[in-house]
mmCIF file of C-alpha atoms in Angstrom:
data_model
loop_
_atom_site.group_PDB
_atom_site.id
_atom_site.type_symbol
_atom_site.label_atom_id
_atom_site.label_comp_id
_atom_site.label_asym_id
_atom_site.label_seq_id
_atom_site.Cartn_x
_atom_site.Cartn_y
_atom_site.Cartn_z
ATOM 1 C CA UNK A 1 -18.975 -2.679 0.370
ATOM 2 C CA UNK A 2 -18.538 -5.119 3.170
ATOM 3 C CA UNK A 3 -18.576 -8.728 2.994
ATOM 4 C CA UNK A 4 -18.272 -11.525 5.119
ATOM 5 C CA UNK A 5 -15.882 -13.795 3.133
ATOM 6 C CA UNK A 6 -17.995 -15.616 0.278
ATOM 7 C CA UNK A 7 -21.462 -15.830 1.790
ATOM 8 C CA UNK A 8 -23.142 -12.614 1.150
ATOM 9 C CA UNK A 9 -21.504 -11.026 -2.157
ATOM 10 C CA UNK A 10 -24.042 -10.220 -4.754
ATOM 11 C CA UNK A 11 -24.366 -12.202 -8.264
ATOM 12 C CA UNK A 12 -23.967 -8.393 -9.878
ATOM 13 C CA UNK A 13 -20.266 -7.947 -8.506
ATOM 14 C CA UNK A 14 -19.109 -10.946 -9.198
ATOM 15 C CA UNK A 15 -20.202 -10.470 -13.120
ATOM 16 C CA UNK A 16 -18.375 -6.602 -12.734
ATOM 17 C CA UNK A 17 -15.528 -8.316 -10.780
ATOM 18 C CA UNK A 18 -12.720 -7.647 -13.490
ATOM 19 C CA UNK A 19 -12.600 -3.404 -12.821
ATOM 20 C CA UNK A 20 -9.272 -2.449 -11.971
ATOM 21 C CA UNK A 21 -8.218 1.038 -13.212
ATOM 22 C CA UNK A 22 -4.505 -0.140 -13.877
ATOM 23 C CA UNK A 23 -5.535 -3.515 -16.140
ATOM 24 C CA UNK A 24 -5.032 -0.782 -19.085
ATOM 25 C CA UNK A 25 -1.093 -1.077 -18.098
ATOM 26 C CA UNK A 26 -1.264 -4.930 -19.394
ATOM 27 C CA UNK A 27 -1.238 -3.557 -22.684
ATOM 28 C CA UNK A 28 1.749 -1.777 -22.411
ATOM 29 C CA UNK A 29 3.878 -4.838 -21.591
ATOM 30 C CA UNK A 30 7.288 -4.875 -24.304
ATOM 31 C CA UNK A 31 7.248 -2.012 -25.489
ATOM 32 C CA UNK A 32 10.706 -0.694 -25.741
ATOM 33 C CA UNK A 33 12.641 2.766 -24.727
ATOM 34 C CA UNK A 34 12.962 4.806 -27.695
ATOM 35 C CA UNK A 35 9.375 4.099 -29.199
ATOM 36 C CA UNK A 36 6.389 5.498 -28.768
ATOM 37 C CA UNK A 37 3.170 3.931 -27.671
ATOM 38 C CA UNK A 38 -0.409 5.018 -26.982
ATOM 39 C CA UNK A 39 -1.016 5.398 -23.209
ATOM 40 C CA UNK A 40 2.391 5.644 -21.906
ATOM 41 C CA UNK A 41 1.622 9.252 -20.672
ATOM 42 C CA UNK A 42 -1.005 7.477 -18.620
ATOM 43 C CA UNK A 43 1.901 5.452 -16.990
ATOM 44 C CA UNK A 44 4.174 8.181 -16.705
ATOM 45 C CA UNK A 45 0.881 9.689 -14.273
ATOM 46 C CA UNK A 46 0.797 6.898 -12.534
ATOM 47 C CA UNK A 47 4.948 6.840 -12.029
ATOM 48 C CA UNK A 48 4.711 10.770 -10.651
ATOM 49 C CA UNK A 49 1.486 10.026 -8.265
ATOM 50 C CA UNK A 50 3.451 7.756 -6.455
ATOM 51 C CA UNK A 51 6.895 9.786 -6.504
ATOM 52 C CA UNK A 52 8.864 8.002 -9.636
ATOM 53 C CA UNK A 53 9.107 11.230 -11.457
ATOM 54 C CA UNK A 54 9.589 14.781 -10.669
ATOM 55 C CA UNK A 55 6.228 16.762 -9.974
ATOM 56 C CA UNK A 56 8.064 19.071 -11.727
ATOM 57 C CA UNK A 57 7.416 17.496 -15.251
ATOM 58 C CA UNK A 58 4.270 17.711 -16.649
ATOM 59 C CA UNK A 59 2.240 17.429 -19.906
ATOM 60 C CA UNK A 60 3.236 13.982 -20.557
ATOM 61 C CA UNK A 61 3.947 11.935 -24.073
ATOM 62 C CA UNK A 62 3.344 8.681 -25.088
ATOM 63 C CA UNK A 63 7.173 8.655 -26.114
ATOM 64 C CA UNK A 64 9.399 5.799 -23.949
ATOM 65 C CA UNK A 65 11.532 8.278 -22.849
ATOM 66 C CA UNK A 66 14.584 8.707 -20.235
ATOM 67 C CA UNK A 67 12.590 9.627 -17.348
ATOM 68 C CA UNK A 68 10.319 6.440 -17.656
ATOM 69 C CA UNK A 69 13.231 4.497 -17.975
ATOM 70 C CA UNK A 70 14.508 5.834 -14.607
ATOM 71 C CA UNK A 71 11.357 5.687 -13.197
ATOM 72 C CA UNK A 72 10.781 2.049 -14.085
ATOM 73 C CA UNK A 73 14.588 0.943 -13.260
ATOM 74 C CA UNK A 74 13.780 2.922 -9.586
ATOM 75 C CA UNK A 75 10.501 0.959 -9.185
ATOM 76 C CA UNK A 76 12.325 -2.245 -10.026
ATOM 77 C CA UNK A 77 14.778 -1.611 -7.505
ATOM 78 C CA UNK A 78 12.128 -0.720 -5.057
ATOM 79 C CA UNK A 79 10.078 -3.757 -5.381
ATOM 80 C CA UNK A 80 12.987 -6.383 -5.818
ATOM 81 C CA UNK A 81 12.093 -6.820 -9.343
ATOM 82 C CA UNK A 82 15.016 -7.153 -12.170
ATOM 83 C CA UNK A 83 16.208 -4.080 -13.121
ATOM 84 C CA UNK A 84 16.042 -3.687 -17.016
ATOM 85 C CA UNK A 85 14.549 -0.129 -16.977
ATOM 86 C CA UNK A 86 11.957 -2.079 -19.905
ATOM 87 C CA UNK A 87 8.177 -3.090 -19.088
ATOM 88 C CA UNK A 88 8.822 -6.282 -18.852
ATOM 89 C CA UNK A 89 5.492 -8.791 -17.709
ATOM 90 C CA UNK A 90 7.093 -8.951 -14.550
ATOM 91 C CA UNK A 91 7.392 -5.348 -14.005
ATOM 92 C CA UNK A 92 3.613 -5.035 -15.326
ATOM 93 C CA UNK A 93 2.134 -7.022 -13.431
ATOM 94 C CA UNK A 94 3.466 -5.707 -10.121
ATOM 95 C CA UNK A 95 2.787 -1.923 -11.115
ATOM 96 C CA UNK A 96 -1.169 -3.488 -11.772
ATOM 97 C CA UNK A 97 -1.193 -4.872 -8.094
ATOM 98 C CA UNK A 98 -3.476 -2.897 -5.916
ATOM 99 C CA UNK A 99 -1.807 -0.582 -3.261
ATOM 100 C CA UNK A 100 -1.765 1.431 -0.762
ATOM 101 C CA UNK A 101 -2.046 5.132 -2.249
ATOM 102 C CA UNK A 102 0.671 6.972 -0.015
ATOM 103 C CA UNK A 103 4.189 7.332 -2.492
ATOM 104 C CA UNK A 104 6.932 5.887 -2.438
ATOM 105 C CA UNK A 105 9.336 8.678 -2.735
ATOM 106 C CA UNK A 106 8.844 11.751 -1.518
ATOM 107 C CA UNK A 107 10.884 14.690 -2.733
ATOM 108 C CA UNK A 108 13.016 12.619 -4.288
ATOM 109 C CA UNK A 109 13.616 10.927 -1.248
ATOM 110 C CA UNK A 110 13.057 7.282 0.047
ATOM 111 C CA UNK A 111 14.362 4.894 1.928
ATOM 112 C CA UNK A 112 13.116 2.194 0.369
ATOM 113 C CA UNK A 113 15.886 0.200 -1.359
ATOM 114 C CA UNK A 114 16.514 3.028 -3.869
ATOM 115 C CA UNK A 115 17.056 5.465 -0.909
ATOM 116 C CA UNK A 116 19.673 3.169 0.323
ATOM 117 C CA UNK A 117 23.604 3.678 0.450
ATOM 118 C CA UNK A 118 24.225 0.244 -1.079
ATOM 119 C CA UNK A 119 23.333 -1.024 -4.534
ATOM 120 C CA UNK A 120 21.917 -4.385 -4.973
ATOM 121 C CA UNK A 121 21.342 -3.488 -8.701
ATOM 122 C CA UNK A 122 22.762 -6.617 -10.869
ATOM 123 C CA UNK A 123 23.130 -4.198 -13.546
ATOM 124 C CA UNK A 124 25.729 -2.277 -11.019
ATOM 125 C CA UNK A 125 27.383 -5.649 -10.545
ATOM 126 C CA UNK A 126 30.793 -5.601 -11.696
ATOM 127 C CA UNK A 127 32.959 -8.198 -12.804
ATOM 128 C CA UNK A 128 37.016 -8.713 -14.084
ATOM 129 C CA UNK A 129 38.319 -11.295 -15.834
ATOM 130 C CA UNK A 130 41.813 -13.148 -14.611
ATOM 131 C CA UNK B 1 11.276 -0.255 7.076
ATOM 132 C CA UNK B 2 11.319 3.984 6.302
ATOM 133 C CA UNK B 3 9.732 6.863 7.956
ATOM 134 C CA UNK B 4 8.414 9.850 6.563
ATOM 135 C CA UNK B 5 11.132 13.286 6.099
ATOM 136 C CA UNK B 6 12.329 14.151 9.620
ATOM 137 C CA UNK B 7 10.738 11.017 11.468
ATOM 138 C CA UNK B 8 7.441 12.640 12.917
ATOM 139 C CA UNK B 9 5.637 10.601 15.697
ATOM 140 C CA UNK B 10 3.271 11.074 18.135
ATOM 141 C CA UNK B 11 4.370 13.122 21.290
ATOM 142 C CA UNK B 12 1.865 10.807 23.634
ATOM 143 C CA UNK B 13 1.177 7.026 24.521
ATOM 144 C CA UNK B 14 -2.690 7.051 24.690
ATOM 145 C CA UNK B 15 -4.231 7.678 21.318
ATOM 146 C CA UNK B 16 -7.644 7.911 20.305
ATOM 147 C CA UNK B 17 -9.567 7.133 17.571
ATOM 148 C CA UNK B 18 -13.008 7.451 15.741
ATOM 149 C CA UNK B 19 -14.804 6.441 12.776
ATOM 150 C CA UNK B 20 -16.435 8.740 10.178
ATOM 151 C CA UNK B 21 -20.244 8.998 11.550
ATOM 152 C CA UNK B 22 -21.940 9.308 8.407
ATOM 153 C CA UNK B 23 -19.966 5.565 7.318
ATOM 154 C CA UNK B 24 -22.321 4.055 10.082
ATOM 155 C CA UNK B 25 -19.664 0.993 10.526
ATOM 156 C CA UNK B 26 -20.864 -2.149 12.299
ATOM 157 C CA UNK B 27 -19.467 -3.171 15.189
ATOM 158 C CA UNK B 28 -17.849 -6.068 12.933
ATOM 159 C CA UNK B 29 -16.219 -3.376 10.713
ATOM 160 C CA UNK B 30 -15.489 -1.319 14.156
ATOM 161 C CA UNK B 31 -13.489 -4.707 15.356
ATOM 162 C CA UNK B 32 -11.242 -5.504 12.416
ATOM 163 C CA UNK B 33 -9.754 -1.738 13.551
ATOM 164 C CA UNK B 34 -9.450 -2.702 16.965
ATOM 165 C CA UNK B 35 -7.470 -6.035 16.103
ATOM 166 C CA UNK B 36 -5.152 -3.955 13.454
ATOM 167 C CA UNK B 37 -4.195 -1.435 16.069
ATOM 168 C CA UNK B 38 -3.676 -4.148 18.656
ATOM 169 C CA UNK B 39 -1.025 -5.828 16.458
ATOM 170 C CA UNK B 40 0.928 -2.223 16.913
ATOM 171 C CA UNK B 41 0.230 -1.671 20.786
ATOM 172 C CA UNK B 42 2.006 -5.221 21.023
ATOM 173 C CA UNK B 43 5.387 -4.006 20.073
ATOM 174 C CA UNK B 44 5.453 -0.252 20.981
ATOM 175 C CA UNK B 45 4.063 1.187 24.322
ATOM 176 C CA UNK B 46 1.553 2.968 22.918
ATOM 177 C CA UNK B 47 -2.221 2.745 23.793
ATOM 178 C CA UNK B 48 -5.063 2.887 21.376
ATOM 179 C CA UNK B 49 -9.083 3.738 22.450
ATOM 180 C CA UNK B 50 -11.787 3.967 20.529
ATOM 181 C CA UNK B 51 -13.674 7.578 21.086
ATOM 182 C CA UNK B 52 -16.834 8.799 20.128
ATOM 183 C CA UNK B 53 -15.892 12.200 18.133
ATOM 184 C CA UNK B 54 -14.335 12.279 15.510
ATOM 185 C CA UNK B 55 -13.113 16.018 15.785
ATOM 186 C CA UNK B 56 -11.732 15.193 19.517
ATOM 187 C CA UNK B 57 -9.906 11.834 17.745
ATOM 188 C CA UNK B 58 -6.223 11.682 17.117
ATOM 189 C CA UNK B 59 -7.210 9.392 14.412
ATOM 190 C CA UNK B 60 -10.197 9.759 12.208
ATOM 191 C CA UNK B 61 -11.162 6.763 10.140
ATOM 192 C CA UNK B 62 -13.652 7.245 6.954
ATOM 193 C CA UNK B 63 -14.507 5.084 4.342
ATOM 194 C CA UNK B 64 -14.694 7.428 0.600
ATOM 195 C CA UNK B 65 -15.505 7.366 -2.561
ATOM 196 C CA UNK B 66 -13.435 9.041 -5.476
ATOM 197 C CA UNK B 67 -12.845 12.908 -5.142
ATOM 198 C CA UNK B 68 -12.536 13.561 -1.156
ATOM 199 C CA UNK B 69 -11.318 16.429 -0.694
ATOM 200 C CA UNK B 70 -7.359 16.136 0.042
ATOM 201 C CA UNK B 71 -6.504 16.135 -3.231
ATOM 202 C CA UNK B 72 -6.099 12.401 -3.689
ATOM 203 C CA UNK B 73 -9.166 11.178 -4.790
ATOM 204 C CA UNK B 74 -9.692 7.472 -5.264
ATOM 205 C CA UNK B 75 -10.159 5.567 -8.406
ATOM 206 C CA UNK B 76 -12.677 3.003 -7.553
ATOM 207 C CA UNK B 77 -12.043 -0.996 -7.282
ATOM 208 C CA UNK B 78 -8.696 -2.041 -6.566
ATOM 209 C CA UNK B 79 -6.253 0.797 -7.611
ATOM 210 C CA UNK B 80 -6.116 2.521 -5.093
ATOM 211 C CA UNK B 81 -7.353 0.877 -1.670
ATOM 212 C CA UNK B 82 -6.141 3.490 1.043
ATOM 213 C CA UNK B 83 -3.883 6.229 2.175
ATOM 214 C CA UNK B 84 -3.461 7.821 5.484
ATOM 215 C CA UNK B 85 -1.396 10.468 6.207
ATOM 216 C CA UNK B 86 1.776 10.944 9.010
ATOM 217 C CA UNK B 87 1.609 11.851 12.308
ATOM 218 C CA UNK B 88 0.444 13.987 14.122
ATOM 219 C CA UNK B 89 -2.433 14.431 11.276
ATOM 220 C CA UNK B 90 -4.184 10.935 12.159
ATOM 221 C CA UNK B 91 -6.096 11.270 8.650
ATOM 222 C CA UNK B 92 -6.807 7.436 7.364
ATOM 223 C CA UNK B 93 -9.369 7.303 4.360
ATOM 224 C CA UNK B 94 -10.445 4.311 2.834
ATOM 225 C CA UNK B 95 -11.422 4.129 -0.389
ATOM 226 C CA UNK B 96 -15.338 2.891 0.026
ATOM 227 C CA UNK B 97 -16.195 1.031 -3.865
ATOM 228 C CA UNK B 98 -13.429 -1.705 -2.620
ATOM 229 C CA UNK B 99 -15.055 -4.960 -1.918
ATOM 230 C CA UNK B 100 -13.638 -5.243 2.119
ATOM 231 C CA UNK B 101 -13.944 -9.035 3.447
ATOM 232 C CA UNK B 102 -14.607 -7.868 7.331
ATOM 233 C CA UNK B 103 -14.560 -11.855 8.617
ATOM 234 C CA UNK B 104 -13.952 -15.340 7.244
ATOM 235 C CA UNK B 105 -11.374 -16.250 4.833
ATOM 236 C CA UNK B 106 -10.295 -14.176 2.409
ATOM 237 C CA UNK B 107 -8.861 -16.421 0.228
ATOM 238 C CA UNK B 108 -11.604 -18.363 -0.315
ATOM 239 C CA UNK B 109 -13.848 -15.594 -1.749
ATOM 240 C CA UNK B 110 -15.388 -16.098 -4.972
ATOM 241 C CA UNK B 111 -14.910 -12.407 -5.453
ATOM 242 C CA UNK B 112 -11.677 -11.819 -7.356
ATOM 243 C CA UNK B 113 -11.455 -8.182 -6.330
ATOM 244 C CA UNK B 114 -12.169 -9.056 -2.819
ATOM 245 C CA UNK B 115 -9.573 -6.852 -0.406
ATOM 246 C CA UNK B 116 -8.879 -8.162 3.673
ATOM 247 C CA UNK B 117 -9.740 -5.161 5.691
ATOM 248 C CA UNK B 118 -7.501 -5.572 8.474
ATOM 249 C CA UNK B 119 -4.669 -5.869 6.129
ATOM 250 C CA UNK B 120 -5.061 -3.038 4.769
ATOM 251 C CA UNK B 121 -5.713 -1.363 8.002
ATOM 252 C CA UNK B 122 -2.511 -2.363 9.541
ATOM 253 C CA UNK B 123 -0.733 -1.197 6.662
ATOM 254 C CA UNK B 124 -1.757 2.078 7.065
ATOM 255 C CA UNK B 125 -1.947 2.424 11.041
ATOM 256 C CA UNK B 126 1.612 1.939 10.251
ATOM 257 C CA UNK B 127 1.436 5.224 8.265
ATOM 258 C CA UNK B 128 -0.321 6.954 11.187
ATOM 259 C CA UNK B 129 2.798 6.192 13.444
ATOM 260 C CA UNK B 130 5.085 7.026 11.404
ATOM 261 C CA UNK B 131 6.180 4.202 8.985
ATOM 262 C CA UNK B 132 7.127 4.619 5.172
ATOM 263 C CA UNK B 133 7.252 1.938 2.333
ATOM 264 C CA UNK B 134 9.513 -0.852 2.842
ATOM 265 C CA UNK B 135 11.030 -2.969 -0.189
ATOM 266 C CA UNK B 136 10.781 -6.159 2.054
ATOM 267 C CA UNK B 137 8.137 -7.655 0.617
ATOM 268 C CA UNK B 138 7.192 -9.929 3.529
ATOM 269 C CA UNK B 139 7.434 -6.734 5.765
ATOM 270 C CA UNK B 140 3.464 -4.972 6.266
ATOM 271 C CA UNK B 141 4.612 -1.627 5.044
ATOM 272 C CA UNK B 142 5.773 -3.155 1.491
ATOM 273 C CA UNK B 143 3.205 -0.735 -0.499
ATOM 274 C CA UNK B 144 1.179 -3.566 -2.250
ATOM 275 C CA UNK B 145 -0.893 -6.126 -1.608
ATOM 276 C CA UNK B 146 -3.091 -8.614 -3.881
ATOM 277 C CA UNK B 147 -6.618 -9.075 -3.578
ATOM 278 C CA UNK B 148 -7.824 -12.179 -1.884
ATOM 279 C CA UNK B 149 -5.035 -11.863 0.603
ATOM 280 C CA UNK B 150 -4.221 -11.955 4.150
ATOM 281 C CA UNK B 151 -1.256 -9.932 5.643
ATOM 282 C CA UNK B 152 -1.856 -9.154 9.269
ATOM 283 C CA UNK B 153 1.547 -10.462 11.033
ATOM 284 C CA UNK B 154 4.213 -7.920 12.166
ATOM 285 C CA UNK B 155 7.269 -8.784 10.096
ATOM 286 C CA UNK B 156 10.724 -8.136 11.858
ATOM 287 C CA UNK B 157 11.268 -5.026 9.670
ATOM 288 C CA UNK B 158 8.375 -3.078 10.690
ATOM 289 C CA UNK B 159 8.430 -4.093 14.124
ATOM 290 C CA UNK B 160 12.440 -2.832 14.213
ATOM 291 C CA UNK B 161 11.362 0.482 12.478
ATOM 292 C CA UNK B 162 8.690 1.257 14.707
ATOM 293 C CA UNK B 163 10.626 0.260 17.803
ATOM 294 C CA UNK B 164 12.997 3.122 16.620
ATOM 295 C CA UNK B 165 9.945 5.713 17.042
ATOM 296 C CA UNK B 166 8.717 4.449 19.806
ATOM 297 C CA UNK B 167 10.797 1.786 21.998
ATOM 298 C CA UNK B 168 9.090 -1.580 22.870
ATOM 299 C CA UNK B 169 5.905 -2.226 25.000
ATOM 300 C CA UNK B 170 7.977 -3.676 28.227
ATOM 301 C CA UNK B 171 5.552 -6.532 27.835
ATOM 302 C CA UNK B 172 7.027 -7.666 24.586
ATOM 303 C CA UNK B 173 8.646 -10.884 24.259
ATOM 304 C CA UNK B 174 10.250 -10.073 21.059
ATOM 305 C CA UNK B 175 8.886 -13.014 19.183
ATOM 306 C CA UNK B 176 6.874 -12.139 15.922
ATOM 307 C CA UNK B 177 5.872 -14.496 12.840
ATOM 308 C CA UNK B 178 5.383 -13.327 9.434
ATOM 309 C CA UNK B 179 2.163 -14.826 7.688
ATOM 310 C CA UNK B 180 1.371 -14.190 4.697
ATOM 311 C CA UNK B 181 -1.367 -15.882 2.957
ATOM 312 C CA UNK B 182 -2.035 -15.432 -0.254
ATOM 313 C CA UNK B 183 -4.037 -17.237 -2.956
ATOM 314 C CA UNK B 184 -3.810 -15.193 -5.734
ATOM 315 C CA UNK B 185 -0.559 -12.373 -7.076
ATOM 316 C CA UNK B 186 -3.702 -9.760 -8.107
ATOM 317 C CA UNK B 187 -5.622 -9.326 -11.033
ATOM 318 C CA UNK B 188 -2.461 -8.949 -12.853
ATOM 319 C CA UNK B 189 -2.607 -13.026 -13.216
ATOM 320 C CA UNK B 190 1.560 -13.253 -11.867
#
């Protein structure tokens, strides 16, 4: 569908205009590791499509387990987002976003700022007392 | 900026390209492609030229709906909007239920799911050289972008990543502004 700004799109898409495949994800916002809640093997899909967990896992669970924590607390680093490894609104509403379908991580491997030497994590920040 | 595992590129300066025939594009459609890979020829000596067949193309460009065929089948409005694939394959698919603006201003459209075609198109062009994901967000290669928004502007981090593949066009004056212009975060209401 082409359209030249405003001036030619049909009264029929902009009734339909609210269709995005990841909206689902809104629901999922605070829930908590540890728990389980219907649809998180959905998001655990849409973690390995783009290279946030191993291709080598499979036949996911709803269960908010370890390797969605990682997944989400690599994506946060990724996308300059707080890292609290929890799917938190502003974590949900990036992963909603629309996007370019190519991964992120490939093999395991990215240089994006999880591929990166340094750690910018705040939760890596440490601190002493004097 | 990234690149994909063991930094392909493209061994020549003058590439090709061609659209899928049975997308009949407009020349309108055809131009927002032209201006995308201009904004790369302007920082790296490379040469892009539209050709007739798409078999004799180093880059084929087709617009698709869900299951395609390379086992990454699209998912319909937003999602998904593209993916193209590193060099020297010069496969960039499109996924063809988004609702493209060609012309005019993006922004502005009353459709919320509206996506800017040459944004996306530069993004992935970027692909085609050689480009990963980048976590600067103001950067074209960042892997996102919201509907209803323009991003067309070289940012300093892709044009230093794709100067290491291919060097800079001699007639580059090394200036480059990042625009972004956005009017909405996406449908998920940020």
């Amino acid at each position: 569908h082409f359209f030249h700004s405003n001036v030619s799109i049909p009264e029929d898409l902009l009734k339909n205009a609210t269709s995005n495949p990841w909206s689902f994800f809104h629901q999922l916002s605070g829930c908590h590791a540890g728990e389980k809640y219907d649809g998180l093997a959905k998001l655990k899909s849409y973690f390995q499509y783009f290279g946030y967990i191993p291709n080598s896992l499979s036949n996911f669970t709803d269960d908010f387990d370890d390797s969605l924590e990682s997944a989400l607390r690599t994506y946060q680093q990724n996308f300059n987002l707080n890292i609290t490894g929890q799917l938190d609104d502003q974590t949900v509403n990036h992963i909603v976003r629309p996007r370019c379908g190519n991964p992120d991580i490939v093999n395991g491997s990215s240089s994006m700022n999880s591929g990166k030497t340094h750690n910018t994590s705040s939760s890596h920040v440490h601190t002493v007392s004097h | 900026y990234s690149f994909f595992t063991g930094m392909p590129r493209w061994r020549k300066q003058a590439l090709t390209y061609a659209f899928l025939p049975g997308n009949q594009l407009t020349d309108e459609v055809k131009t927002v492609f032209s201006r995308a890979f201009d904004r790369w020829s302007t920082v790296i000596p490379l040469t892009f030229t539209q050709a007739d067949s798409i078999n004799a193309a180093d880059i084929g460009i087709g617009f698709y709906s869900g299951d395609h065929g390379d086992g990454e089948p699209f998912d319909g409005v937003l999602g998904t909007l593209a993916h193209s694939f590193s060099p020297p394959s010069g496969q960039f698919h499109l996924d063809g239920d988004e609702n493209w603006v060609v012309t005019g201003d993006v922004r502005t459209s009353s459709l919320t799911t509206a996506v800017d075609l040459e944004s996306v198109a530069v993004h992935e062009i970027g692909h085609l050289l050689g480009l990963g994901h980048s976590s600067v967000e103001e950067s074209i290669m960042y892997p996102t972008i919201s509907s209803r928004t323009k991003k067309v502007e070289l940012a300093d981090d892709d044009i230093q990543g794709i100067q290491v593949l291919y060097g800079s066009n001699p007639n580059y004056n090394g200036s480059s502004t990042t625009s972004v212009q956005e009017k909405e975060t996406g449908s998920s209401g940020a």
